[in-house]
Short mmCIF file of C-alpha atoms in Angstrom, two decimals:
data_model
loop_
_atom_site.label_atom_id
_atom_site.label_comp_id
_atom_site.label_asym_id
_atom_site.label_seq_id
_atom_site.Cartn_x
_atom_site.Cartn_y
_atom_site.Cartn_z
CA MET A 1 -0.31 -0.05 0.18
CA VAL A 2 1.38 3.25 -0.59
CA PHE A 3 0.26 6.82 0.04
CA ALA A 4 -1.28 8.35 -2.91
CA ASP A 5 -3.64 6.23 -3.33
CA GLU A 6 -7.91 6.12 -3.03
CA LEU A 7 -7.69 2.91 -0.65
CA PHE A 8 -4.86 4.47 1.48
CA LEU A 9 -6.86 8.29 1.21
CA PHE A 10 -10.23 7.00 1.65
CA ALA A 11 -10.37 3.85 3.42
CA PHE A 12 -7.34 2.19 5.63
CA LEU A 13 -6.35 6.54 7.10
CA PRO A 14 -9.74 7.28 8.21
CA LEU A 15 -10.40 3.40 9.29
CA CYS A 16 -7.60 3.79 11.52
CA LEU A 17 -8.33 7.47 12.62
CA ALA A 18 -11.34 6.54 13.86
CA PHE A 19 -10.04 3.50 16.04
CA TYR A 20 -6.88 5.54 16.80
CA PHE A 21 -8.79 8.82 18.47
CA MET A 22 -11.39 6.78 20.10
CA MET A 23 -8.92 5.07 22.26
CA PRO A 24 -8.95 7.25 25.84
CA LYS A 25 -4.65 6.25 26.68
CA VAL A 26 -1.74 6.25 25.01
CA GLN A 27 -0.80 2.80 25.13
CA MET A 28 -4.52 1.72 23.59
CA LYS A 29 -3.30 4.18 20.55
CA ASN A 30 0.35 2.80 20.48
CA ASN A 31 -1.99 -0.90 19.46
CA VAL A 32 -3.87 0.67 17.00
CA LEU A 33 -1.08 2.39 15.57
CA ILE A 34 1.33 -1.03 15.47
CA LEU A 35 -2.00 -3.63 14.09
CA PHE A 36 -2.74 -1.05 11.28
CA SER A 37 0.72 -0.27 10.53
CA LEU A 38 1.80 -4.24 10.15
CA VAL A 39 -1.75 -4.93 7.80
CA PHE A 40 -0.22 -1.64 5.61
CA TYR A 41 3.30 -3.40 5.05
CA ALA A 42 1.29 -6.20 5.04
CA TRP A 43 -0.48 -5.46 2.01
CA GLY A 44 2.19 -5.79 -0.29
CA GLU A 45 4.00 -7.68 1.28
CA GLN A 46 2.73 -10.65 2.68
CA LEU A 47 5.66 -12.63 3.46
CA TYR A 48 8.10 -10.34 4.67
CA LEU A 49 6.39 -8.70 7.23
CA LEU A 50 8.36 -11.54 8.75
CA LEU A 51 11.35 -9.85 8.03
CA LEU A 52 10.09 -6.94 9.48
CA ILE A 53 9.46 -8.51 12.83
CA PHE A 54 12.51 -10.26 12.97
CA SER A 55 14.96 -7.36 12.14
CA SER A 56 13.10 -6.03 15.07
CA LEU A 57 12.63 -8.43 17.52
CA VAL A 58 17.14 -9.21 16.68
CA ASN A 59 17.48 -4.85 16.98
CA PHE A 60 15.52 -4.51 20.11
CA PHE A 61 17.56 -7.06 21.87
CA ALA A 62 20.46 -6.31 20.32
CA GLY A 63 19.70 -3.02 22.18
CA LYS A 64 19.36 -3.87 25.41
CA LEU A 65 22.43 -6.26 25.21
CA LEU A 66 24.60 -3.32 23.88
CA GLU A 67 23.58 -1.40 26.85
CA LYS A 68 23.93 -3.33 29.50
CA HIS A 69 28.16 -4.39 27.64
CA ARG A 70 28.73 -1.57 26.27
CA ASP A 71 31.83 -0.91 28.10
CA GLY A 72 33.87 -4.11 27.38
CA ASP A 73 35.02 -7.19 24.61
CA LYS A 74 31.03 -8.27 25.12
CA GLY A 75 29.40 -5.08 23.87
CA LYS A 76 31.56 -4.85 20.72
CA LEU A 77 30.54 -8.46 19.72
CA PHE A 78 26.76 -7.66 19.79
CA LEU A 79 27.37 -4.57 18.08
CA ALA A 80 29.50 -6.56 15.19
CA ILE A 81 26.57 -9.19 15.37
CA SER A 82 23.85 -6.82 15.06
CA LEU A 83 25.85 -4.64 12.44
CA ILE A 84 26.58 -7.76 10.19
CA ILE A 85 22.96 -8.82 10.56
CA ASN A 86 21.47 -5.59 9.03
CA ILE A 87 23.86 -5.23 6.78
CA GLY A 88 23.60 -8.93 5.70
CA LEU A 89 20.03 -8.83 5.10
CA LEU A 90 20.32 -5.46 3.06
CA ALA A 91 22.60 -7.06 0.93
CA VAL A 92 20.99 -10.61 0.27
CA PHE A 93 17.84 -8.90 -0.08
CA LYS A 94 19.35 -5.72 -1.69
CA TYR A 95 22.83 -6.40 -3.16
CA SER A 96 23.15 -10.05 -3.98
CA GLY A 97 21.81 -9.66 -7.65
CA PHE A 98 24.37 -6.87 -8.63
CA ILE A 99 27.33 -8.40 -6.57
CA ALA A 100 26.80 -12.08 -8.77
CA GLU A 101 26.14 -9.94 -11.93
CA ASN A 102 29.80 -8.04 -10.87
CA ILE A 103 31.28 -11.01 -10.34
CA ASN A 104 30.57 -12.63 -13.55
CA LEU A 105 32.48 -9.98 -14.88
CA ILE A 106 35.22 -12.07 -14.36
CA PRO A 107 37.28 -14.62 -17.31
CA GLY A 108 36.11 -17.87 -16.90
CA VAL A 109 33.58 -16.68 -13.98
CA ASN A 110 29.32 -18.03 -13.81
CA ILE A 111 27.42 -18.16 -11.29
CA PRO A 112 24.67 -17.96 -10.78
CA VAL A 113 22.40 -14.47 -10.38
CA PRO A 114 20.00 -15.08 -7.44
CA ASP A 115 16.43 -13.12 -8.60
CA VAL A 116 15.35 -11.57 -5.17
CA HIS A 117 12.68 -9.78 -4.70
CA LEU A 118 13.61 -6.47 -2.90
CA PRO A 119 10.78 -6.14 0.66
CA ILE A 120 10.23 -2.19 0.42
CA GLY A 121 11.10 0.36 2.76
CA ILE A 122 13.92 -1.95 4.00
CA SER A 123 16.70 0.30 3.41
CA PHE A 124 14.67 3.01 5.58
CA PHE A 125 14.09 0.47 8.58
CA THR A 126 17.37 -1.30 8.40
CA PHE A 127 18.48 2.43 8.24
CA GLN A 128 16.70 3.21 11.69
CA ASN A 129 17.29 -0.55 13.03
CA ILE A 130 21.64 0.06 12.84
CA SER A 131 20.48 4.03 14.14
CA TYR A 132 19.09 3.06 17.17
CA THR A 133 21.77 0.47 18.40
CA LEU A 134 24.94 2.71 17.82
CA ASP A 135 23.37 5.00 19.82
CA CYS A 136 22.09 2.97 22.83
CA TYR A 137 26.28 1.65 22.18
CA TRP A 138 27.74 5.32 22.03
CA ASP A 139 24.89 5.86 25.36
CA LYS A 140 22.90 8.45 23.41
CA THR A 141 20.03 7.31 23.95
CA SER A 142 18.61 4.42 26.57
CA ALA A 143 17.67 0.51 25.76
CA GLN A 144 13.88 0.14 24.85
CA ARG A 145 12.06 -2.52 27.60
CA SER A 146 8.21 -3.44 25.57
CA PHE A 147 9.27 -5.08 21.96
CA ARG A 148 5.33 -3.79 21.49
CA LYS A 149 7.43 0.10 22.29
CA TYR A 150 10.36 -0.95 19.56
CA LEU A 151 7.48 -1.88 16.87
CA LEU A 152 5.76 0.40 16.81
CA TYR A 153 9.01 2.92 16.67
CA ILE A 154 10.69 0.91 13.16
CA SER A 155 6.95 -0.43 11.65
CA MET A 156 4.90 2.82 12.27
CA PHE A 157 3.63 3.23 8.98
CA PRO A 158 3.59 7.66 7.77
CA GLN A 159 7.23 6.32 7.15
CA LEU A 160 8.31 3.03 6.73
CA VAL A 161 7.94 2.81 3.29
CA ALA A 162 9.53 5.91 1.96
CA GLY A 163 11.18 7.75 5.15
CA PRO A 164 12.29 10.28 6.70
CA ILE A 165 14.90 8.22 8.48
CA VAL A 166 13.67 8.66 11.82
CA ARG A 167 16.14 7.78 15.21
CA TYR A 168 14.49 6.60 18.19
CA ALA A 169 16.05 9.48 20.25
CA ASP A 170 13.94 11.65 18.85
CA ILE A 171 10.18 10.31 19.36
CA ALA A 172 11.08 8.11 22.48
CA LEU A 173 9.51 10.09 24.08
CA GLU A 174 6.77 10.59 22.24
CA ILE A 175 6.16 6.75 22.66
CA ASP A 176 4.51 7.18 25.92
CA GLU A 177 2.94 10.64 26.60
CA ARG A 178 1.96 12.72 23.35
CA LYS A 179 -1.44 14.24 22.43
CA THR A 180 -2.78 15.46 18.87
CA THR A 181 -3.76 19.29 19.73
CA LEU A 182 -5.91 20.98 16.99
CA ASP A 183 -2.94 22.52 15.91
CA ASP A 184 -1.61 19.37 15.16
CA LEU A 185 -3.94 18.19 13.20
CA SER A 186 -4.26 21.33 11.50
CA SER A 187 -0.36 21.46 10.62
CA GLY A 188 -0.80 17.63 10.03
CA PHE A 189 -3.15 17.18 7.22
CA THR A 190 -2.73 20.74 5.77
CA ARG A 191 1.04 19.16 5.32
CA LEU A 192 -0.46 15.51 3.89
CA ILE A 193 -2.79 17.53 1.43
CA ILE A 194 0.49 19.42 0.56
CA GLY A 195 2.68 16.57 0.39
CA VAL A 196 -0.41 14.31 -2.18
CA ALA A 197 -0.87 17.34 -3.97
CA LYS A 198 2.95 17.24 -4.67
CA LYS A 199 3.32 13.66 -5.71
CA VAL A 200 -0.30 13.06 -7.54
CA ILE A 201 -0.27 16.48 -9.00
CA ILE A 202 3.11 17.52 -9.71
CA ALA A 203 5.03 14.84 -10.28
CA ASN A 204 3.28 11.96 -11.35
CA SER A 205 3.13 14.54 -14.58
CA LEU A 206 6.61 15.04 -14.70
CA ASN A 207 7.57 11.67 -14.87
CA THR A 208 5.56 12.06 -18.19
CA ALA A 209 7.25 14.29 -19.45
CA VAL A 210 10.48 12.81 -18.24
CA VAL A 211 9.06 9.42 -20.44
CA SER A 212 8.21 11.36 -23.13
CA CYS A 213 12.24 13.13 -23.29
CA PHE A 214 14.10 9.76 -22.56
CA GLY A 215 11.79 6.97 -22.10
CA GLU A 216 12.02 5.38 -18.90
CA ALA A 217 14.22 2.12 -18.65
CA SER A 218 11.14 -0.70 -19.04
CA ASP A 219 10.89 0.56 -23.17
CA GLY A 220 15.19 0.75 -22.76
CA TYR A 221 14.87 4.67 -22.83
CA ALA A 222 13.33 4.42 -26.80
CA ALA A 223 13.59 8.37 -26.89
CA ILE A 224 17.64 8.76 -26.19
CA GLY A 225 18.11 7.83 -29.30
CA SER A 226 17.37 10.91 -31.02
CA LEU A 227 17.70 13.22 -27.86
CA THR A 228 19.06 16.84 -28.91
CA THR A 229 21.01 19.34 -26.58
CA LEU A 230 17.99 21.22 -25.74
CA GLY A 231 16.18 17.41 -25.05
CA ALA A 232 18.80 16.40 -22.42
CA TRP A 233 19.41 19.50 -20.55
CA TYR A 234 15.48 20.48 -20.58
CA GLY A 235 14.47 16.36 -19.41
CA ALA A 236 17.56 16.20 -16.09
CA VAL A 237 16.00 19.36 -15.21
CA LEU A 238 12.56 17.53 -15.07
CA VAL A 239 13.86 14.63 -13.60
CA ALA A 240 15.55 16.62 -10.67
CA LEU A 241 12.07 17.89 -10.44
CA TRP A 242 10.43 14.72 -10.31
CA TYR A 243 11.84 13.14 -8.10
CA TYR A 244 12.15 16.39 -5.77
CA PHE A 245 8.20 16.22 -5.61
CA ASP A 246 7.89 12.61 -6.07
CA PHE A 247 10.40 12.90 -2.87
CA SER A 248 9.86 15.29 -0.83
CA GLY A 249 5.78 15.06 -1.41
CA TYR A 250 6.54 12.09 -0.07
CA SER A 251 7.85 12.79 3.16
CA ASP A 252 5.57 15.91 3.10
CA ILE A 253 2.86 12.88 3.99
CA ALA A 254 4.98 11.37 6.60
CA ILE A 255 5.36 14.77 8.84
CA GLY A 256 2.33 14.97 8.29
CA LEU A 257 0.50 11.57 9.17
CA GLY A 258 3.44 12.58 12.18
CA ARG A 259 1.65 15.20 13.34
CA ILE A 260 -1.67 13.75 13.30
CA PHE A 261 -0.86 10.83 15.02
CA GLY A 262 1.62 13.12 17.85
CA PHE A 263 5.31 12.62 16.68
CA HIS A 264 7.40 14.99 15.29
CA PHE A 265 8.82 14.30 13.02
CA ASN A 266 12.25 16.05 11.65
CA GLU A 267 12.32 17.96 8.48
CA ASN A 268 13.73 16.26 5.54
CA PHE A 269 13.59 19.07 2.38
CA ASN A 270 14.53 22.52 2.69
CA TYR A 271 13.94 24.04 0.14
CA PRO A 272 17.27 23.13 -1.82
CA PHE A 273 17.25 24.31 -4.48
CA VAL A 274 18.14 27.91 -3.32
CA CYS A 275 20.95 26.25 -2.44
CA LYS A 276 24.57 28.30 -3.66
CA SER A 277 26.90 25.09 -3.06
CA ILE A 278 26.68 21.54 -3.34
CA THR A 279 27.47 20.66 0.30
CA GLU A 280 24.39 23.56 0.89
CA PHE A 281 22.10 21.21 -1.80
CA TRP A 282 23.33 18.00 0.53
CA GLN A 283 22.25 19.64 3.81
CA ARG A 284 18.89 20.54 2.47
CA TRP A 285 18.38 17.46 0.14
CA HIS A 286 17.52 14.05 2.07
CA ILE A 287 18.35 15.90 5.88
CA SER A 288 17.89 12.80 6.94
CA LEU A 289 19.77 10.55 4.96
CA GLY A 290 22.79 12.28 5.02
CA SER A 291 22.35 13.35 8.50
CA PHE A 292 22.73 9.52 8.65
CA PHE A 293 25.67 8.90 7.34
CA ARG A 294 27.04 11.96 8.99
CA ASP A 295 26.76 11.03 12.23
CA TYR A 296 27.50 7.66 11.32
CA LEU A 297 29.79 7.09 8.87
CA LEU A 298 31.73 9.89 7.99
CA TYR A 299 34.83 9.64 11.36
CA VAL A 300 34.48 5.45 11.01
CA PRO A 301 37.98 4.64 12.92
CA ILE A 302 39.68 3.54 9.02
CA PHE A 303 39.78 7.25 8.67
CA GLY A 304 39.04 9.46 10.66
CA LYS A 305 38.54 13.50 11.64
CA ARG A 306 42.50 13.63 10.58
CA ARG A 307 41.47 12.06 7.22
CA LYS A 308 38.43 13.26 5.88
CA TYR A 309 38.42 12.80 2.46
CA GLY A 310 38.78 9.12 2.91
CA GLY A 311 35.44 9.52 5.17
CA LEU A 312 34.02 11.49 2.60
CA PHE A 313 34.18 9.73 -0.38
CA LEU A 314 33.44 5.96 1.58
CA VAL A 315 30.40 8.33 2.83
CA TRP A 316 29.21 8.96 -1.27
CA PHE A 317 30.12 5.55 -2.16
CA CYS A 318 27.57 4.71 0.30
CA THR A 319 24.80 7.13 -0.52
CA GLY A 320 24.96 6.55 -4.38
CA LEU A 321 25.25 2.22 -3.28
CA TRP A 322 22.05 2.66 -1.30
CA HIS A 323 19.92 4.29 -3.98
CA GLY A 324 19.90 1.37 -5.67
CA ALA A 325 22.40 -1.93 -6.95
CA SER A 326 23.64 -0.37 -10.28
CA TRP A 327 26.88 1.43 -10.86
CA ASN A 328 25.37 4.86 -12.04
CA PHE A 329 23.86 5.49 -8.37
CA ILE A 330 27.45 4.41 -7.07
CA ILE A 331 29.29 7.18 -9.65
CA TRP A 332 25.91 9.69 -8.82
CA GLY A 333 26.88 9.40 -4.77
CA LEU A 334 31.11 9.68 -6.01
CA TYR A 335 30.38 12.83 -8.57
CA TYR A 336 28.48 14.46 -5.14
CA GLY A 337 31.50 14.00 -3.55
CA LEU A 338 33.63 14.82 -5.96
CA PHE A 339 32.09 18.36 -5.59
CA ILE A 340 32.21 18.21 -2.28
CA ALA A 341 35.49 17.61 -1.25
CA LEU A 342 36.54 19.79 -3.98
CA GLU A 343 34.35 23.32 -2.10
CA THR A 344 35.84 21.47 0.63
CA LEU A 345 39.37 21.95 -0.65
CA VAL A 346 38.01 25.67 -1.46
CA GLY A 347 37.03 26.84 1.71
CA ARG A 348 33.42 27.91 3.03
CA LYS A 349 34.55 30.98 3.21
CA LYS A 350 35.32 31.76 -0.62
CA MET A 351 32.67 29.59 -1.72
CA LYS A 352 30.29 32.43 0.00
CA GLN A 353 32.39 35.06 -1.81
CA LEU A 354 31.15 33.83 -5.37
CA PRO A 355 29.01 36.06 -6.76
CA ALA A 356 25.42 35.03 -6.71
CA VAL A 357 24.52 33.74 -10.04
CA ALA A 358 27.76 32.88 -11.07
CA ALA A 359 26.82 30.24 -7.32
CA HIS A 360 22.96 29.68 -8.41
CA LEU A 361 24.45 28.29 -12.09
CA TYR A 362 27.27 26.34 -10.87
CA THR A 363 25.07 24.48 -8.49
CA LYS A 364 22.64 23.65 -10.80
CA ILE A 365 24.03 22.63 -13.93
CA VAL A 366 26.09 19.84 -11.15
CA ILE A 367 22.61 19.41 -9.60
CA VAL A 368 20.81 18.43 -13.30
CA VAL A 369 23.27 17.05 -14.76
CA GLY A 370 24.07 14.75 -11.22
CA PHE A 371 19.95 13.59 -12.38
CA GLY A 372 20.70 12.83 -15.08
CA ILE A 373 23.51 10.18 -14.53
CA PHE A 374 20.92 8.29 -11.92
CA TYR A 375 17.93 8.35 -14.04
CA PHE A 376 20.27 6.33 -16.43
CA GLU A 377 20.58 2.87 -15.27
CA ASP A 378 22.18 1.53 -18.88
CA PHE A 379 25.62 3.46 -19.48
CA PHE A 380 24.81 2.75 -23.14
CA ALA A 381 22.12 5.09 -22.47
CA LEU A 382 24.03 7.27 -19.67
CA GLY A 383 26.63 8.00 -22.56
CA LYS A 384 23.57 8.96 -25.42
CA PHE A 385 22.69 11.50 -22.64
CA PHE A 386 25.88 12.48 -22.13
CA LYS A 387 26.49 13.31 -25.76
CA ALA A 388 23.60 14.95 -26.11
CA LEU A 389 24.07 16.81 -23.21
CA PHE A 390 27.23 18.19 -24.54
CA GLY A 391 26.44 19.01 -28.23
CA PHE A 392 26.98 15.94 -29.99
CA GLY A 393 23.76 14.04 -29.92
CA SER A 394 21.29 14.45 -32.65
CA GLY A 395 22.11 18.67 -33.04
CA ALA A 396 20.53 21.43 -30.73
CA THR A 397 16.96 20.53 -31.17
CA ASN A 398 14.89 19.13 -33.72
CA ALA A 399 10.78 19.15 -33.91
CA PHE A 400 9.97 16.82 -31.46
CA THR A 401 11.71 17.86 -29.17
CA ASN A 402 10.39 21.69 -29.48
CA GLN A 403 6.80 19.91 -29.21
CA ILE A 404 7.91 18.42 -25.52
CA PHE A 405 8.97 21.88 -24.53
CA MET A 406 5.93 23.47 -25.61
CA GLN A 407 3.49 20.46 -24.52
CA TYR A 408 4.90 20.61 -20.84
CA ILE A 409 7.04 24.69 -20.52
CA PHE A 410 4.06 25.76 -18.59
CA LEU A 411 4.12 22.86 -16.15
CA PHE A 412 7.51 23.56 -16.03
CA ALA A 413 7.59 26.78 -14.97
CA ALA A 414 5.22 25.78 -12.43
CA ALA A 415 7.05 23.20 -10.61
CA ILE A 416 10.24 25.62 -11.31
CA ILE A 417 8.43 27.95 -8.61
CA CYS A 418 7.04 25.65 -6.52
CA THR A 419 10.50 24.90 -5.35
CA MET A 420 10.48 28.21 -4.09
CA PRO A 421 9.84 29.16 -0.25
CA ILE A 422 7.01 31.93 -2.19
CA VAL A 423 4.48 30.29 -0.27
CA LYS A 424 6.67 30.78 3.20
CA ALA A 425 7.48 33.97 2.79
CA ILE A 426 3.72 35.06 2.75
CA LYS A 427 2.50 32.12 5.48
CA GLU A 428 5.48 34.46 7.55
CA ARG A 429 4.01 38.26 7.02
CA PHE A 430 0.69 37.10 7.75
CA VAL A 431 0.96 35.43 10.27
CA ASN A 432 2.93 38.51 11.80
CA ASN A 433 0.07 40.36 11.60
CA PRO A 434 -2.69 39.86 13.54
CA SER A 435 -5.42 41.22 11.11
CA SER A 436 -4.30 39.30 8.33
CA GLU A 437 -4.49 35.73 9.67
CA ALA A 438 -7.23 34.62 9.85
CA VAL A 439 -7.84 35.79 6.16
CA TYR A 440 -4.81 33.42 5.21
CA SER A 441 -6.28 31.27 7.43
CA ALA A 442 -9.20 30.79 5.54
CA VAL A 443 -7.30 31.09 2.41
CA GLY A 444 -5.03 27.87 3.09
CA VAL A 445 -8.66 25.80 3.86
CA VAL A 446 -10.25 26.57 0.49
CA ALA A 447 -7.01 25.69 -0.43
CA ASN A 448 -5.88 22.26 1.38
CA ILE A 449 -10.46 21.69 0.05
CA ALA A 450 -9.17 22.38 -3.66
CA LEU A 451 -5.63 20.25 -3.75
CA LEU A 452 -7.43 17.30 -2.34
CA LEU A 453 -9.85 17.44 -4.09
CA THR A 454 -7.58 17.68 -7.28
CA SER A 455 -5.69 15.07 -6.05
CA ALA A 456 -8.45 12.71 -6.18
CA ILE A 457 -9.82 13.48 -9.35
CA LEU A 458 -6.36 12.54 -10.81
CA LEU A 459 -6.03 9.45 -8.91
CA LEU A 460 -9.05 8.21 -9.65
CA ASN A 461 -8.77 9.19 -13.47
CA SER A 462 -5.06 8.45 -13.86
CA THR A 463 -2.74 5.71 -14.68
CA ASN A 464 0.19 6.82 -14.07
CA ASN A 465 1.02 6.57 -10.42
CA PRO A 466 4.57 5.09 -10.15
CA PHE A 467 6.23 4.61 -7.19
CA LEU A 468 9.84 5.09 -6.76
CA TYR A 469 10.70 3.88 -3.84
CA PHE A 470 10.67 -0.13 -4.91
CA ARG A 471 15.04 -0.03 -5.23
CA PHE A 472 15.01 1.68 -1.99
#
């Protein structure tokens, strides 16, 4: 089951909310969330629900053992075992086929390539398990004594299949004590509706535009053969916008749902395209993933703070690999790592001295090219993309490219405008003026209703509703 779906929005969620708010005590509300979360996951992953529960059990007991033995050799042993199990599960289900394919590139080697179904959300709940056990070992949080409560943390459906990566310490108190205020309900439903609108109205339309420009993996990137320079740049920008609205839309839904249930998840996107450096971009894009690698991998003992570039490229190798079992994702990660290393060498002060126009131009070119790398999992298609990008494709433009450009120009312009903090600035101006706050609230209600109705109509009438996170 996914968020941007009629079944979820108009059946599952209302039923869950009805049972949840009927319960008088927090522990009973927790039981409702656990039950509905397990049903949510089992709807599409019946067999792998057992994997989710097994993974939660292993890390629940690991947390208690690590808290008890963190200062001795037993603690190191238990930590190693928990990490091996967590990373091992991820390796088997996500990377075993990729590993076998690359081993078969060795002359004379021909081992069977396993065809393993990837459990939805395995990267998200595995990283939450890893962050929990490491925090217990480092004494950053107390181990949870109730498996039921720990299972709630791991399985909570708002963030289970598409993030953000929520750390146990951030919601530990709210598992036991929380309440939902009217402000929580208002903010939560608004955020939920905005997230659905981002996904259904904008992201799905952008996906159609991207496929028109580039084709897709399922058709062998059919449109890539006649790609022009304008088409390559236009398509790459559309890809960047598509991923942003899709991923940030799901994050908005998760944060909004969490708020409705009384949980306060951290922000995962903060207008990343306003950045003036690639370092800043990654401080604003998928914040929960970036902070995870920063806090748990950047300063691993094999590198240390004195050898920060080794740690930096390890982080970006893993960042790329986390996004998918394909070399283009690894190249994509190292590509960003290279620019962040260069910016580190230049220094933060000098980067800030760049003229604003030059800074924006530099970052947007790097970002757009990066998302082109991300999109093409086939190296032949990726090579065609780069040839067209730098003027060695089918000319600068042609009638087909011009047709696609004009067909999606208003969507393109609207999407770019929506990446800017315009609404945020308007809101801040209105809420600081008591006489205008009521007007802003009324307009907000009307806008929410319009967005929800539009999204519902599009969901009912559309067959294009891709779920990006199958590989995560």
